[in-house]
Amino acid sequence: MDSASPNKHLHMFGRVPAHALGPLLGALIVLGCSACAPAVRPESAAAPAVVTRSTAIAALTPIDLAEDPTLEVTLPPGDLWERIRDGLALPEGGDKRVDAQLRWYASNQQYLDRVVTRAQPYFHFVVEELERRNMPLEIALLPIVESAFDPFAYSHGRAAGLWQFIPGTGRRYSLKLHWWYDGRRDVVESTRAALDYLEDLHQEFGGDWLLALAAYNSGEGRVHRAVRANRKKGLKTDFWHLKLPTETSAYVPKLMALKRLVADPDAYGIAWTPVLDEQYLVRVPVPGQIDLALAAGLAGLSMRELYLLNPAFNRWATDPDGPHELLLPNDAADRFRARLRNVPTDQLARFQRHTVAAGETLYSIATHYRVTVDMLQVLNRIEGTALKVGQDLLVPSAALPMSTYATEFASALEGRLPTTLSPDTRITYETAAGDTVWRVARDHGVSAAQLARWNGIGPNDALAPGASLVVWQAETSASGASIQPVLFEPLATTRTINYVVHRGDTLARIAKRFGVTIKDLATWNKVAPTKKLRRGQRIKVKVDVTQESSRS
């Protein structure tokens, strides 16, 4: 980085004690403070003064604060886009392909708004990981290109998750895929794997990030072949001169277009939705497998919110073999930990034992307990359907009826009020002069994102004095016994893709590839089950991504 604004440095410090503030202010002045005003001192030593970002910047005057050790400066978090701009590092360049992508993005502000709304829970984590590895922060924008930040995104090539891993590459980078869990949709694990892969590609292509990105999309072998072909012809071997598949030829330009939009949105007439530069997700360990409905209740979240933060779980509970942790919002993590301590470990995931009687089948037992046959097979390590009279089976006993867990999906991530909060926890706060969304949220023990969502405003919107804000405050009871499982809109785990028919493809072959029936394929495409397909024809396929990962 060549330079940094005072704002950038201020929001990195958060609450600054008096003994450290003098050197900090001096350093900030060196960084370029030109308009300085006398410092605001507290009226009473009993209560630390609270100084907002704007007043702190205005107060950058060298003063001796040793007389007042109680003075603390509390600065609200900045905008994550500022941080990303400071970390843009990919080489400039491009051609008309970048211009074409710029025109599309610049004319689709609503699309950008939707994508950033989806990205909000994950964005800060991704940026932190990139900074930790000293990688270009443009890569934080790559999930926009890959998946539009949809954690359940699924492609015709069987790629899944924010970073769109196919099964083979996922396993190569230690992402587990099985009946309980799909690591390609795990926000933490898939980000780790994606950045590992990109670092490996960066090294493989001699430090050329654009070639590494192209290889991430189309495979390193294809990019190596394109480089060799150009070298043999005496042509340039940078990305912009390679002959690559159409998708890859547009892939890097999309990222470069997004980089330009982030660097100078005003120049292109767009506005990025503000994203607070503060930690949102916390990794909270759990003792073992836990029912997701119970976990949602303990955290004070809806099922929908919990699934969106933990999209890797295919079933009603976490993977019995781990990872034994959940991603939770920062403001819910402490509540979850406190309540979890009151729940016996053997009640985190409920099971019961069933002894097989004469005439019973896996199907009849599954129907009786309202579970699925494959649940019983996986849980009891049964291959096939044969049972013996007197055989003991372990049967899951979920906290809610199985039909209430994630079955069908609503792709929009609109904010909703937590359904665990009762009406008497709703208060109305009247704003005072100097109030900000961040400050009101802090004073009431909620996040700025929550407060903004409940009131239909932006986290960085200005508040007029005398405005009324709705605030929902969390329950104070730490007793796990009173926590009820939370119901919410079910998440649909089905994605519709368009598959392009290849030579030799039939409905039967496509059905087997995606784990669907020939009858369903025929219905979705309004064709006869025996219909012959032509090369290049587009076939609609509806895939439940939680079932797909069980077969991968």
Coordinates of C-alpha atoms in Angstrom, one line a residue:
M1 CA 0.0 0.0 0.0
D2 CA 1.3 3.4 -0.9
S3 CA -0.9 5.4 1.4
A4 CA -3.8 5.1 3.8
S5 CA -6.4 7.5 5.0
P6 CA -6.9 8.5 8.7
N7 CA -10.2 6.7 8.5
K8 CA -8.6 3.5 7.6
H9 CA -6.2 3.6 10.6
L10 CA -8.9 4.8 13.0
H11 CA -11.3 1.9 12.5
M12 CA -8.5 -0.6 13.0
F13 CA -8.0 0.5 16.6
G14 CA -11.6 0.4 18.0
R15 CA -11.5 1.4 21.7
V16 CA -8.2 3.2 22.4
P17 CA -7.1 3.8 26.0
A18 CA -5.8 7.2 27.0
H19 CA -2.2 6.2 27.5
A20 CA -2.0 5.0 23.8
L21 CA -4.1 7.8 22.3
G22 CA -1.3 10.5 22.4
P23 CA 1.1 8.5 20.2
L24 CA -1.8 7.4 18.0
L25 CA -2.9 11.0 17.4
G26 CA 0.6 12.0 16.6
A27 CA 1.0 9.2 14.1
L28 CA -2.3 10.1 12.5
I29 CA -1.2 13.7 12.1
V30 CA 1.9 12.5 10.3
L31 CA -0.4 10.5 8.0
G32 CA -1.9 13.8 6.8
C33 CA -4.4 15.5 9.1
S34 CA -4.8 19.0 7.8
A35 CA -7.9 20.3 9.6
C36 CA -7.5 20.0 13.3
A37 CA -9.7 21.3 16.1
P38 CA -9.3 21.4 19.9
A39 CA -9.9 18.0 21.6
V40 CA -13.2 17.4 23.3
R41 CA -12.6 16.5 26.9
P42 CA -15.0 14.6 29.2
E43 CA -17.1 16.6 31.7
S44 CA -16.6 14.0 34.4
A45 CA -13.8 11.5 35.1
A46 CA -16.4 9.0 36.3
A47 CA -17.7 8.3 32.8
P48 CA -15.4 7.7 29.8
A49 CA -16.1 10.0 26.9
V50 CA -17.4 8.5 23.7
V51 CA -16.0 10.1 20.6
T52 CA -17.4 9.1 17.2
R53 CA -15.3 8.7 14.0
S54 CA -16.0 12.2 12.8
T55 CA -15.2 14.0 16.1
A56 CA -12.1 11.9 16.6
I57 CA -10.7 12.9 13.3
A58 CA -11.6 16.5 14.0
A59 CA -9.7 16.3 17.3
L60 CA -6.4 15.2 16.0
T61 CA -4.3 17.8 18.0
P62 CA -1.2 16.8 20.0
I63 CA -2.4 17.0 23.6
D64 CA -1.3 15.6 26.8
L65 CA -3.9 13.1 27.9
A66 CA -2.1 11.9 31.0
E67 CA -4.2 14.1 33.2
D68 CA -7.3 12.2 32.3
P69 CA -6.7 8.4 32.2
T70 CA -10.4 7.6 31.8
L71 CA -10.7 9.1 28.3
E72 CA -11.4 6.4 25.8
V73 CA -12.2 6.8 22.1
T74 CA -14.8 4.5 20.6
L75 CA -14.8 4.5 16.9
P76 CA -17.5 2.8 14.8
P77 CA -16.4 0.3 12.2
G78 CA -15.6 1.7 8.7
D79 CA -16.9 0.5 5.3
L80 CA -15.3 -2.8 4.1
W81 CA -15.2 -1.4 0.6
E82 CA -12.5 1.1 1.8
R83 CA -10.4 -1.7 3.1
I84 CA -10.8 -3.6 -0.2
R85 CA -9.8 -0.6 -2.2
D86 CA -6.6 -0.3 -0.2
G87 CA -5.8 -3.9 -1.0
L88 CA -6.4 -4.0 -4.8
A89 CA -3.2 -5.4 -6.3
L90 CA -4.0 -7.2 -9.6
P91 CA -2.2 -5.6 -12.6
E92 CA -4.1 -3.1 -14.7
G93 CA -4.8 -4.0 -18.3
G94 CA -7.4 -5.7 -20.4
D95 CA -9.3 -5.2 -23.6
K96 CA -12.8 -4.8 -24.9
R97 CA -13.9 -7.8 -22.9
V98 CA -13.4 -5.9 -19.7
D99 CA -15.3 -2.9 -21.2
A100 CA -18.2 -5.2 -22.1
Q101 CA -18.5 -6.6 -18.6
L102 CA -18.2 -3.1 -17.1
R103 CA -21.2 -2.0 -19.2
W104 CA -23.2 -4.9 -18.0
Y105 CA -22.5 -4.5 -14.3
A106 CA -22.9 -0.7 -14.5
S107 CA -26.3 -1.1 -16.0
N108 CA -27.5 -3.6 -13.4
Q109 CA -27.3 -1.8 -10.1
Q110 CA -30.1 -4.0 -8.7
Y111 CA -28.1 -7.2 -9.4
L112 CA -25.1 -5.7 -7.5
D113 CA -27.3 -4.8 -4.6
R114 CA -28.7 -8.4 -4.4
V115 CA -25.2 -9.9 -4.5
V116 CA -23.9 -7.7 -1.8
T117 CA -26.9 -8.5 0.4
R118 CA -26.1 -12.2 0.0
A119 CA -22.4 -11.5 0.7
Q120 CA -22.9 -9.6 3.9
P121 CA -22.5 -12.5 6.3
Y122 CA -19.4 -13.9 4.6
F123 CA -17.6 -10.9 3.1
H124 CA -15.6 -9.7 6.1
F125 CA -14.3 -13.3 6.8
V126 CA -13.1 -13.7 3.2
V127 CA -11.3 -10.3 3.2
E128 CA -9.6 -11.2 6.5
E129 CA -8.4 -14.5 5.1
L130 CA -7.0 -12.8 2.0
E131 CA -5.2 -10.2 4.1
R132 CA -3.8 -12.9 6.4
R133 CA -2.2 -14.6 3.3
N134 CA -1.2 -11.3 1.7
M135 CA -3.2 -12.0 -1.4
P136 CA -4.9 -9.4 -3.7
L137 CA -8.2 -8.3 -2.2
E138 CA -9.8 -8.4 -5.7
I139 CA -10.1 -12.2 -5.0
A140 CA -12.8 -11.3 -2.4
L141 CA -14.9 -10.4 -5.4
L142 CA -14.4 -13.8 -7.1
P143 CA -17.5 -15.4 -5.5
I144 CA -19.5 -12.7 -7.3
V145 CA -18.3 -14.2 -10.5
E146 CA -18.4 -17.8 -9.4
S147 CA -21.7 -18.0 -7.5
A148 CA -23.2 -14.5 -7.0
F149 CA -22.4 -15.3 -3.3
D150 CA -25.1 -18.0 -3.1
P151 CA -23.8 -20.7 -0.8
F152 CA -26.1 -23.2 -2.4
A153 CA -25.1 -22.4 -6.0
Y154 CA -24.8 -25.4 -8.3
S155 CA -23.6 -25.6 -11.9
H156 CA -24.2 -27.9 -14.8
G157 CA -20.6 -29.1 -14.3
R158 CA -21.5 -30.2 -10.7
A159 CA -19.6 -27.4 -9.0
A160 CA -21.1 -26.3 -5.7
G161 CA -20.8 -23.5 -3.1
L162 CA -19.5 -20.0 -3.0
W163 CA -16.2 -21.0 -4.7
Q164 CA -17.8 -23.5 -7.1
F165 CA -15.7 -26.6 -6.4
I166 CA -16.3 -29.7 -8.5
P167 CA -16.2 -33.0 -6.4
G168 CA -12.7 -34.0 -7.6
T169 CA -11.0 -30.7 -6.9
G170 CA -12.8 -30.5 -3.6
R171 CA -11.4 -33.8 -2.5
R172 CA -8.0 -32.8 -3.7
Y173 CA -8.1 -29.9 -1.3
S174 CA -9.5 -32.0 1.6
L175 CA -13.1 -31.0 1.4
K176 CA -15.3 -33.8 2.7
L177 CA -18.4 -34.8 0.6
H178 CA -20.9 -37.3 2.0
W179 CA -24.4 -37.9 3.2
W180 CA -24.2 -35.6 6.3
Y181 CA -22.0 -32.8 5.0
D182 CA -20.6 -31.1 1.8
G183 CA -17.4 -29.2 2.5
R184 CA -17.8 -27.3 -0.8
R185 CA -20.6 -25.4 0.8
D186 CA -18.8 -24.8 4.1
V187 CA -18.0 -21.1 4.2
V188 CA -14.8 -21.5 6.2
E189 CA -13.5 -24.8 4.7
S190 CA -14.3 -23.9 1.1
T191 CA -12.6 -20.5 1.5
R192 CA -9.5 -22.2 2.9
A193 CA -9.5 -24.6 0.0
A194 CA -10.1 -22.0 -2.7
L195 CA -7.3 -19.8 -1.4
D196 CA -4.9 -22.8 -1.1
Y197 CA -5.8 -23.7 -4.7
L198 CA -5.2 -20.2 -6.0
E199 CA -1.9 -19.9 -4.1
D200 CA -0.8 -23.2 -5.7
L201 CA -1.8 -21.9 -9.2
H202 CA -0.1 -18.6 -8.6
Q203 CA 3.1 -20.4 -7.9
E204 CA 2.6 -22.9 -10.8
F205 CA 2.2 -20.0 -13.3
G206 CA 5.3 -18.1 -12.2
G207 CA 3.5 -15.5 -10.1
D208 CA 1.0 -14.5 -12.7
W209 CA -2.3 -14.0 -10.9
L210 CA -4.4 -13.7 -14.1
L211 CA -3.2 -17.0 -15.4
A212 CA -3.8 -18.5 -12.0
L213 CA -7.4 -17.2 -12.1
A214 CA -7.9 -18.5 -15.6
A215 CA -6.7 -21.9 -14.5
Y216 CA -9.0 -21.8 -11.4
N217 CA -11.9 -21.6 -13.9
S218 CA -10.8 -24.0 -16.7
G219 CA -8.1 -26.1 -15.1
E220 CA -4.4 -25.7 -15.1
G221 CA -3.9 -28.2 -18.0
R222 CA -5.9 -26.2 -20.4
V223 CA -4.1 -22.9 -19.6
H224 CA -0.7 -24.6 -19.9
R225 CA -1.7 -25.9 -23.3
A226 CA -2.8 -22.4 -24.4
V227 CA 0.5 -20.9 -23.2
R228 CA 2.6 -23.6 -25.0
A229 CA 0.6 -23.0 -28.2
N230 CA 1.3 -19.3 -28.2
R231 CA 5.0 -19.8 -27.3
K232 CA 5.4 -22.1 -30.2
K233 CA 3.9 -19.5 -32.5
G234 CA 6.1 -16.7 -31.1
L235 CA 3.0 -15.0 -29.6
K236 CA 2.6 -13.3 -26.2
T237 CA 1.7 -15.7 -23.4
D238 CA -0.1 -13.4 -21.0
F239 CA -3.8 -14.0 -20.3
W240 CA -5.1 -11.4 -22.8
H241 CA -3.4 -13.1 -25.7
L242 CA -4.3 -16.7 -25.0
K243 CA -6.9 -18.7 -26.9
L244 CA -9.1 -20.1 -24.1
P245 CA -12.7 -21.4 -23.8
T246 CA -15.4 -18.8 -24.1
E247 CA -16.3 -19.0 -20.4
T248 CA -12.7 -18.5 -19.3
S249 CA -12.2 -15.7 -21.8
A250 CA -15.0 -13.8 -20.0
Y251 CA -14.1 -15.0 -16.5
V252 CA -11.0 -12.8 -15.8
P253 CA -12.5 -9.8 -17.5
K254 CA -15.5 -10.0 -15.1
L255 CA -13.2 -9.9 -12.1
M256 CA -11.3 -7.0 -13.6
A257 CA -14.5 -5.1 -14.3
L258 CA -15.6 -5.6 -10.7
K259 CA -12.2 -4.3 -9.6
R260 CA -12.6 -1.1 -11.6
L261 CA -16.1 -0.6 -10.2
V262 CA -14.8 -1.0 -6.6
A263 CA -11.9 1.3 -7.3
D264 CA -14.0 4.1 -8.7
P265 CA -17.8 3.5 -8.5
D266 CA -18.6 7.2 -9.2
A267 CA -16.9 7.0 -12.6
Y268 CA -19.4 4.3 -13.7
G269 CA -22.5 5.7 -12.0
I270 CA -23.0 2.8 -9.5
A271 CA -23.0 2.7 -5.7
W272 CA -21.9 -0.2 -3.5
T273 CA -24.1 -1.1 -0.6
P274 CA -22.1 -0.3 2.5
V275 CA -20.7 -3.3 4.4
L276 CA -19.5 -2.8 8.0
D277 CA -15.8 -3.6 8.4
E278 CA -16.4 -5.7 11.5
Q279 CA -16.4 -9.4 12.4
Y280 CA -19.7 -10.9 11.7
L281 CA -19.1 -14.7 12.0
V282 CA -17.7 -16.6 15.0
R283 CA -16.6 -20.2 14.9
V284 CA -18.2 -21.8 18.0
P285 CA -17.1 -25.4 19.0
V286 CA -19.8 -27.9 20.0
P287 CA -19.1 -31.1 22.0
G288 CA -20.3 -33.4 19.1
Q289 CA -23.2 -33.9 16.7
I290 CA -26.0 -31.4 17.4
D291 CA -29.6 -31.1 16.1
L292 CA -29.7 -27.9 14.0
A293 CA -33.2 -27.0 15.3
L294 CA -31.9 -27.2 18.9
A295 CA -28.8 -25.2 17.9
A296 CA -31.0 -22.5 16.3
G297 CA -33.1 -22.2 19.5
L298 CA -30.0 -22.0 21.7
A299 CA -28.5 -19.2 19.5
G300 CA -31.8 -17.3 19.2
L301 CA -31.7 -17.6 15.4
S302 CA -34.2 -18.8 12.9
M303 CA -33.6 -22.1 11.2
R304 CA -33.2 -20.2 8.0
E305 CA -30.5 -17.9 9.4
L306 CA -28.6 -20.9 10.9
Y307 CA -28.7 -22.8 7.6
L308 CA -27.5 -19.8 5.6
L309 CA -24.5 -19.5 7.9
N310 CA -23.9 -23.3 8.0
P311 CA -24.9 -24.4 4.5
A312 CA -22.7 -27.4 4.4
F313 CA -25.0 -29.6 6.5
N314 CA -27.2 -31.8 4.3
R315 CA -29.5 -33.1 7.1
W316 CA -31.2 -32.3 10.3
A317 CA -28.0 -32.4 12.4
T318 CA -24.3 -31.7 12.0
D319 CA -21.9 -34.4 10.8
P320 CA -21.3 -36.9 13.6
D321 CA -17.6 -37.1 12.4
G322 CA -17.1 -33.3 12.5
P323 CA -16.4 -30.6 12.0
H324 CA -17.8 -30.0 15.5
E325 CA -18.4 -26.3 15.2
L326 CA -21.0 -23.9 14.0
L327 CA -20.7 -20.5 12.4
L328 CA -22.8 -18.0 14.3
P329 CA -23.3 -14.2 14.2
N330 CA -21.0 -12.4 16.6
D331 CA -23.9 -11.2 18.7
A332 CA -25.4 -14.7 19.1
A333 CA -22.2 -16.6 19.9
D334 CA -22.1 -15.8 23.7
R335 CA -25.8 -16.5 24.1
F336 CA -25.3 -19.9 22.4
R337 CA -22.3 -20.8 24.6
A338 CA -24.1 -19.9 27.8
R339 CA -27.2 -21.9 26.9
L340 CA -25.2 -24.9 25.5
R341 CA -23.7 -25.4 29.0
N342 CA -27.1 -26.2 30.3
V343 CA -27.9 -28.9 27.8
P344 CA -26.6 -32.5 28.6
T345 CA -24.2 -33.7 25.9
D346 CA -26.4 -36.8 25.3
Q347 CA -29.4 -34.5 24.4
L348 CA -27.6 -32.5 21.7
A349 CA -28.6 -35.0 19.0
R350 CA -31.4 -37.4 19.9
F351 CA -31.5 -41.0 18.9
Q352 CA -33.5 -44.0 19.9
R353 CA -33.1 -47.7 19.4
H354 CA -35.5 -49.9 17.4
T355 CA -35.5 -53.7 17.5
V356 CA -36.5 -55.1 14.1
A357 CA -39.7 -57.3 14.4
A358 CA -40.9 -59.9 11.9
G359 CA -42.3 -58.4 8.7
E360 CA -40.6 -55.1 9.2
T361 CA -38.6 -53.4 6.4
L362 CA -36.4 -50.4 6.2
Y363 CA -39.2 -48.6 4.4
S364 CA -41.8 -49.4 7.0
I365 CA -39.5 -48.4 9.9
A366 CA -38.5 -45.2 8.2
T367 CA -42.2 -44.4 7.6
H368 CA -43.1 -45.1 11.2
Y369 CA -40.4 -42.8 12.6
R370 CA -40.8 -40.1 9.8
V371 CA -37.3 -40.4 8.6
T372 CA -35.8 -41.6 5.3
V373 CA -34.5 -45.1 4.3
D374 CA -31.1 -43.6 3.4
M375 CA -30.9 -42.0 6.9
L376 CA -31.3 -45.5 8.5
Q377 CA -28.8 -47.0 6.1
V378 CA -26.1 -44.4 6.7
L379 CA -26.6 -44.2 10.5
N380 CA -26.5 -48.0 10.9
R381 CA -23.9 -48.7 8.1
I382 CA -26.4 -50.9 6.2
E383 CA -25.7 -51.8 2.6
G384 CA -28.8 -52.8 0.7
T385 CA -32.2 -53.2 2.4
A386 CA -31.9 -56.7 4.1
L387 CA -32.8 -56.7 7.9
K388 CA -32.7 -59.5 10.5
V389 CA -35.4 -60.1 13.1
G390 CA -34.1 -58.9 16.4
Q391 CA -31.5 -56.6 14.8
D392 CA -31.1 -53.3 16.7
L393 CA -31.3 -50.1 14.6
L394 CA -30.3 -46.6 15.7
V395 CA -33.1 -44.2 14.7
P396 CA -32.7 -40.4 14.7
S397 CA -35.2 -38.5 16.7
A398 CA -35.1 -34.9 15.6
A399 CA -36.2 -32.0 17.7
L400 CA -38.8 -31.1 15.0
P401 CA -40.8 -33.2 12.5
M402 CA -38.4 -33.9 9.6
S403 CA -40.7 -32.0 7.2
T404 CA -39.8 -28.7 9.0
Y405 CA -36.1 -29.0 8.2
A406 CA -34.5 -27.6 5.1
T407 CA -36.5 -29.2 2.2
E408 CA -37.3 -26.5 -0.4
F409 CA -35.4 -23.3 -0.9
A410 CA -36.0 -19.6 -1.0
S411 CA -33.1 -18.0 -2.7
A412 CA -33.6 -14.5 -1.5
L413 CA -31.8 -13.6 1.7
E414 CA -34.2 -10.9 3.0
G415 CA -33.8 -10.1 6.7
R416 CA -36.5 -11.3 9.1
L417 CA -37.1 -10.7 12.8
P418 CA -35.8 -13.5 15.1
T419 CA -38.8 -15.7 15.8
T420 CA -37.5 -16.7 19.3
L421 CA -38.1 -13.2 20.7
S422 CA -41.4 -12.6 22.3
P423 CA -43.4 -9.3 21.9
D424 CA -42.4 -7.9 25.3
T425 CA -38.7 -7.8 24.2
R426 CA -39.6 -5.2 21.5
I427 CA -38.8 -1.6 22.5
T428 CA -38.9 1.7 20.7
Y429 CA -35.9 4.0 20.9
E430 CA -36.1 7.7 20.1
T431 CA -32.9 8.9 18.5
A432 CA -30.9 11.9 20.0
A433 CA -28.6 14.3 18.3
G434 CA -25.3 12.6 17.4
D435 CA -26.8 9.0 17.3
T436 CA -25.6 6.6 14.6
V437 CA -26.9 3.2 13.7
W438 CA -23.7 1.7 15.0
R439 CA -23.9 3.6 18.4
V440 CA -27.5 2.8 19.1
A441 CA -26.9 -0.9 18.2
R442 CA -23.9 -1.0 20.6
D443 CA -25.8 0.5 23.4
H444 CA -28.6 -2.0 23.1
G445 CA -26.4 -5.1 22.7
V446 CA -27.3 -5.9 19.1
S447 CA -25.4 -5.6 15.8
A448 CA -25.7 -2.6 13.5
A449 CA -26.7 -5.0 10.7
Q450 CA -29.6 -6.3 12.8
L451 CA -30.8 -2.8 13.8
A452 CA -30.7 -1.6 10.2
R453 CA -32.6 -4.7 9.0
W454 CA -35.3 -4.3 11.6
N455 CA -35.9 -0.7 10.6
G456 CA -35.4 -0.9 6.8
I457 CA -32.4 1.4 6.8
G458 CA -28.8 1.1 5.8
P459 CA -26.1 0.5 8.5
N460 CA -24.4 3.8 7.6
D461 CA -27.6 5.9 7.1
A462 CA -27.7 9.2 9.0
L463 CA -30.3 9.3 11.9
A464 CA -32.4 12.4 12.4
P465 CA -33.0 13.4 16.1
G466 CA -36.4 12.3 17.3
A467 CA -36.7 9.3 14.9
S468 CA -38.2 6.1 16.3
L469 CA -36.2 2.9 16.0
V470 CA -37.5 -0.6 16.7
V471 CA -35.1 -2.6 18.8
W472 CA -35.5 -6.3 19.7
Q473 CA -33.5 -7.3 22.7
A474 CA -32.5 -10.8 23.4
E475 CA -33.9 -13.0 26.3
T476 CA -31.9 -12.7 29.5
S477 CA -32.5 -16.3 30.6
A478 CA -29.5 -18.6 30.3
S479 CA -31.5 -21.8 30.9
G480 CA -31.4 -24.2 28.1
A481 CA -34.5 -26.0 29.3
S482 CA -36.8 -23.1 28.2
I483 CA -35.4 -22.8 24.7
Q484 CA -37.7 -24.1 22.0
P485 CA -36.6 -25.1 18.5
V486 CA -37.2 -22.4 16.0
L487 CA -39.3 -22.7 12.9
F488 CA -38.8 -20.5 9.9
E489 CA -39.3 -20.4 6.2
P490 CA -37.7 -23.6 4.9
L491 CA -34.6 -23.2 2.7
A492 CA -35.0 -24.7 -0.7
T493 CA -32.0 -26.8 -1.6
T494 CA -33.1 -27.3 -5.2
R495 CA -31.3 -25.5 -8.1
T496 CA -32.4 -25.5 -11.7
I497 CA -29.6 -25.8 -14.2
N498 CA -29.4 -25.8 -18.0
Y499 CA -27.4 -28.8 -19.3
V500 CA -26.1 -28.7 -22.8
V501 CA -26.4 -32.1 -24.5
H502 CA -23.2 -33.7 -25.7
R503 CA -22.6 -36.4 -28.3
G504 CA -24.1 -39.7 -27.1
D505 CA -26.2 -38.2 -24.3
T506 CA -29.7 -39.6 -23.6
L507 CA -32.3 -38.7 -21.0
A508 CA -31.2 -41.9 -19.1
R509 CA -27.6 -40.9 -19.1
I510 CA -28.3 -37.3 -18.0
A511 CA -30.7 -38.6 -15.3
K512 CA -28.0 -40.9 -13.9
R513 CA -25.4 -38.1 -14.0
F514 CA -27.5 -35.8 -11.8
G515 CA -29.3 -38.4 -9.7
V516 CA -32.8 -37.7 -11.0
T517 CA -35.4 -39.8 -12.7
I518 CA -36.0 -40.0 -16.5
K519 CA -39.7 -39.3 -15.8
D520 CA -38.8 -36.1 -14.0
L521 CA -36.4 -35.0 -16.8
A522 CA -39.2 -35.6 -19.4
T523 CA -41.7 -33.7 -17.3
W524 CA -39.4 -30.7 -16.7
N525 CA -38.6 -30.5 -20.4
K526 CA -42.1 -31.5 -21.7
V527 CA -40.7 -34.3 -23.9
A528 CA -41.4 -38.0 -24.1
P529 CA -39.2 -40.3 -21.9
T530 CA -37.9 -42.0 -25.1
K531 CA -37.2 -38.7 -26.9
K532 CA -33.9 -38.6 -28.7
L533 CA -31.7 -35.6 -27.9
R534 CA -29.7 -33.6 -30.4
R535 CA -26.2 -32.3 -29.7
G536 CA -26.2 -28.7 -28.3
Q537 CA -29.8 -29.0 -27.1
R538 CA -30.5 -27.4 -23.6
I539 CA -32.1 -29.7 -21.0
K540 CA -33.5 -28.3 -17.8
V541 CA -32.5 -30.3 -14.7
K542 CA -33.6 -29.6 -11.1
V543 CA -31.0 -30.8 -8.6
D544 CA -31.3 -31.0 -4.8
V545 CA -27.8 -30.0 -3.8
T546 CA -28.0 -31.8 -0.5
Q547 CA -28.7 -35.1 -2.2
E548 CA -26.2 -34.5 -5.0
S549 CA -23.3 -34.3 -2.5
S550 CA -24.3 -37.7 -1.1
R551 CA -23.5 -39.2 -4.5
S552 CA -20.3 -37.3 -5.3

